[in-house]
Amino acid sequence: MMVTIKILFFAGIADVTQHAEETWQLSAQDNTVQDIIQELIEKYGDEFRQLISTCMYAINMEYVSQMHPVAPFDELAIIPPVSGG
């Protein structure tokens, strides 16, 4: 069974992926944020891998760990560090 989620990209991560959001198809039902991150690294390469190591994650607007499960139709936001003055 295919599972569909929406992934939101911000700042440098959006620059690497060249878009702010993506619909992602998962082949298994028991996926975690970490599983999706691994697939994204395979798709987008080393620059993505370097940036993702400092990011935080939110599922449906709540911060979660990489071990958090992802359910069908969830929205995963990948949030890089924010700085400013």
mmCIF file of C-alpha atoms in Angstrom:
data_model
loop_
_atom_site.group_PDB
_atom_site.id
_atom_site.type_symbol
_atom_site.label_atom_id
_atom_site.label_comp_id
_atom_site.label_asym_id
_atom_site.label_seq_id
_atom_site.Cartn_x
_atom_site.Cartn_y
_atom_site.Cartn_z
ATOM 1 C CA MET A 1 0.000 0.000 0.000
ATOM 2 C CA MET A 2 1.333 3.439 -0.926
ATOM 3 C CA VAL A 3 1.248 6.192 1.692
ATOM 4 C CA THR A 4 1.140 9.853 0.634
ATOM 5 C CA ILE A 5 2.531 12.705 2.749
ATOM 6 C CA LYS A 6 3.390 16.347 2.113
ATOM 7 C CA ILE A 7 6.923 17.580 2.842
ATOM 8 C CA LEU A 8 7.618 21.282 3.416
ATOM 9 C CA PHE A 9 11.123 22.669 2.812
ATOM 10 C CA PHE A 10 12.443 25.989 4.151
ATOM 11 C CA ALA A 11 15.489 28.245 3.618
ATOM 12 C CA GLY A 12 18.643 26.404 2.470
ATOM 13 C CA ILE A 13 16.850 23.069 2.249
ATOM 14 C CA ALA A 14 14.330 24.611 -0.171
ATOM 15 C CA ASP A 15 17.253 25.987 -2.190
ATOM 16 C CA VAL A 16 18.746 22.497 -2.540
ATOM 17 C CA THR A 17 15.438 20.836 -3.464
ATOM 18 C CA GLN A 18 14.448 23.802 -5.652
ATOM 19 C CA HIS A 19 10.927 23.901 -4.242
ATOM 20 C CA ALA A 20 9.084 24.693 -1.024
ATOM 21 C CA GLU A 21 6.911 21.588 -0.880
ATOM 22 C CA GLU A 22 6.663 18.132 -2.333
ATOM 23 C CA THR A 23 4.147 15.310 -2.249
ATOM 24 C CA TRP A 24 5.968 12.123 -1.302
ATOM 25 C CA GLN A 25 4.877 8.538 -1.871
ATOM 26 C CA LEU A 26 6.018 5.956 0.682
ATOM 27 C CA SER A 27 5.912 2.268 -0.125
ATOM 28 C CA ALA A 28 5.405 1.018 3.423
ATOM 29 C CA GLN A 29 3.005 1.990 6.156
ATOM 30 C CA ASP A 30 5.491 1.844 9.063
ATOM 31 C CA ASN A 31 7.730 4.815 8.287
ATOM 32 C CA THR A 32 9.491 7.226 10.609
ATOM 33 C CA VAL A 33 10.800 10.717 9.957
ATOM 34 C CA GLN A 34 14.276 9.151 9.824
ATOM 35 C CA ASP A 35 13.205 6.768 7.026
ATOM 36 C CA ILE A 36 11.940 9.686 4.955
ATOM 37 C CA ILE A 37 15.089 11.725 5.608
ATOM 38 C CA GLN A 38 17.193 8.806 4.323
ATOM 39 C CA GLU A 39 15.146 8.663 1.115
ATOM 40 C CA LEU A 40 15.461 12.432 0.677
ATOM 41 C CA ILE A 41 19.252 12.210 1.131
ATOM 42 C CA GLU A 42 19.370 9.566 -1.600
ATOM 43 C CA LYS A 43 17.343 11.835 -3.888
ATOM 44 C CA TYR A 44 19.050 15.185 -3.199
ATOM 45 C CA GLY A 45 22.638 14.163 -2.351
ATOM 46 C CA ASP A 46 25.501 15.429 -0.203
ATOM 47 C CA GLU A 47 24.495 19.083 0.048
ATOM 48 C CA PHE A 48 21.104 18.022 1.411
ATOM 49 C CA ARG A 49 22.809 15.571 3.819
ATOM 50 C CA GLN A 50 25.011 18.347 5.220
ATOM 51 C CA LEU A 51 22.125 20.759 5.763
ATOM 52 C CA ILE A 52 19.691 18.215 7.176
ATOM 53 C CA SER A 53 21.982 17.381 10.114
ATOM 54 C CA THR A 54 21.114 20.710 11.796
ATOM 55 C CA CYS A 55 17.376 20.721 11.045
ATOM 56 C CA MET A 56 14.377 20.145 13.246
ATOM 57 C CA TYR A 57 11.218 18.334 12.168
ATOM 58 C CA ALA A 58 7.516 18.915 12.682
ATOM 59 C CA ILE A 59 4.603 16.645 11.847
ATOM 60 C CA ASN A 60 1.313 18.502 11.458
ATOM 61 C CA MET A 61 2.831 21.607 13.120
ATOM 62 C CA GLU A 62 4.212 19.791 16.204
ATOM 63 C CA TYR A 63 7.944 19.300 16.708
ATOM 64 C CA VAL A 64 8.948 15.624 16.673
ATOM 65 C CA SER A 65 12.068 13.461 16.815
ATOM 66 C CA GLN A 66 13.457 11.496 13.885
ATOM 67 C CA MET A 67 11.960 8.327 15.372
ATOM 68 C CA HIS A 68 8.401 9.698 15.197
ATOM 69 C CA PRO A 69 6.079 7.614 12.989
ATOM 70 C CA VAL A 70 4.607 9.170 9.858
ATOM 71 C CA ALA A 71 0.983 8.429 8.988
ATOM 72 C CA PRO A 72 -0.840 8.767 5.667
ATOM 73 C CA PHE A 73 -1.583 12.385 4.729
ATOM 74 C CA ASP A 74 0.746 13.820 7.398
ATOM 75 C CA GLU A 75 2.587 17.060 6.700
ATOM 76 C CA LEU A 76 6.324 16.879 7.485
ATOM 77 C CA ALA A 77 8.129 20.212 7.809
ATOM 78 C CA ILE A 78 11.929 20.256 7.650
ATOM 79 C CA ILE A 79 13.045 23.355 9.539
ATOM 80 C CA PRO A 80 16.640 24.634 9.374
ATOM 81 C CA PRO A 81 18.119 26.704 12.214
ATOM 82 C CA VAL A 82 16.937 30.303 12.320
ATOM 83 C CA SER A 83 19.179 33.225 13.181
ATOM 84 C CA GLY A 84 18.875 36.924 13.025
ATOM 85 C CA GLY A 85 18.834 40.076 15.002
#
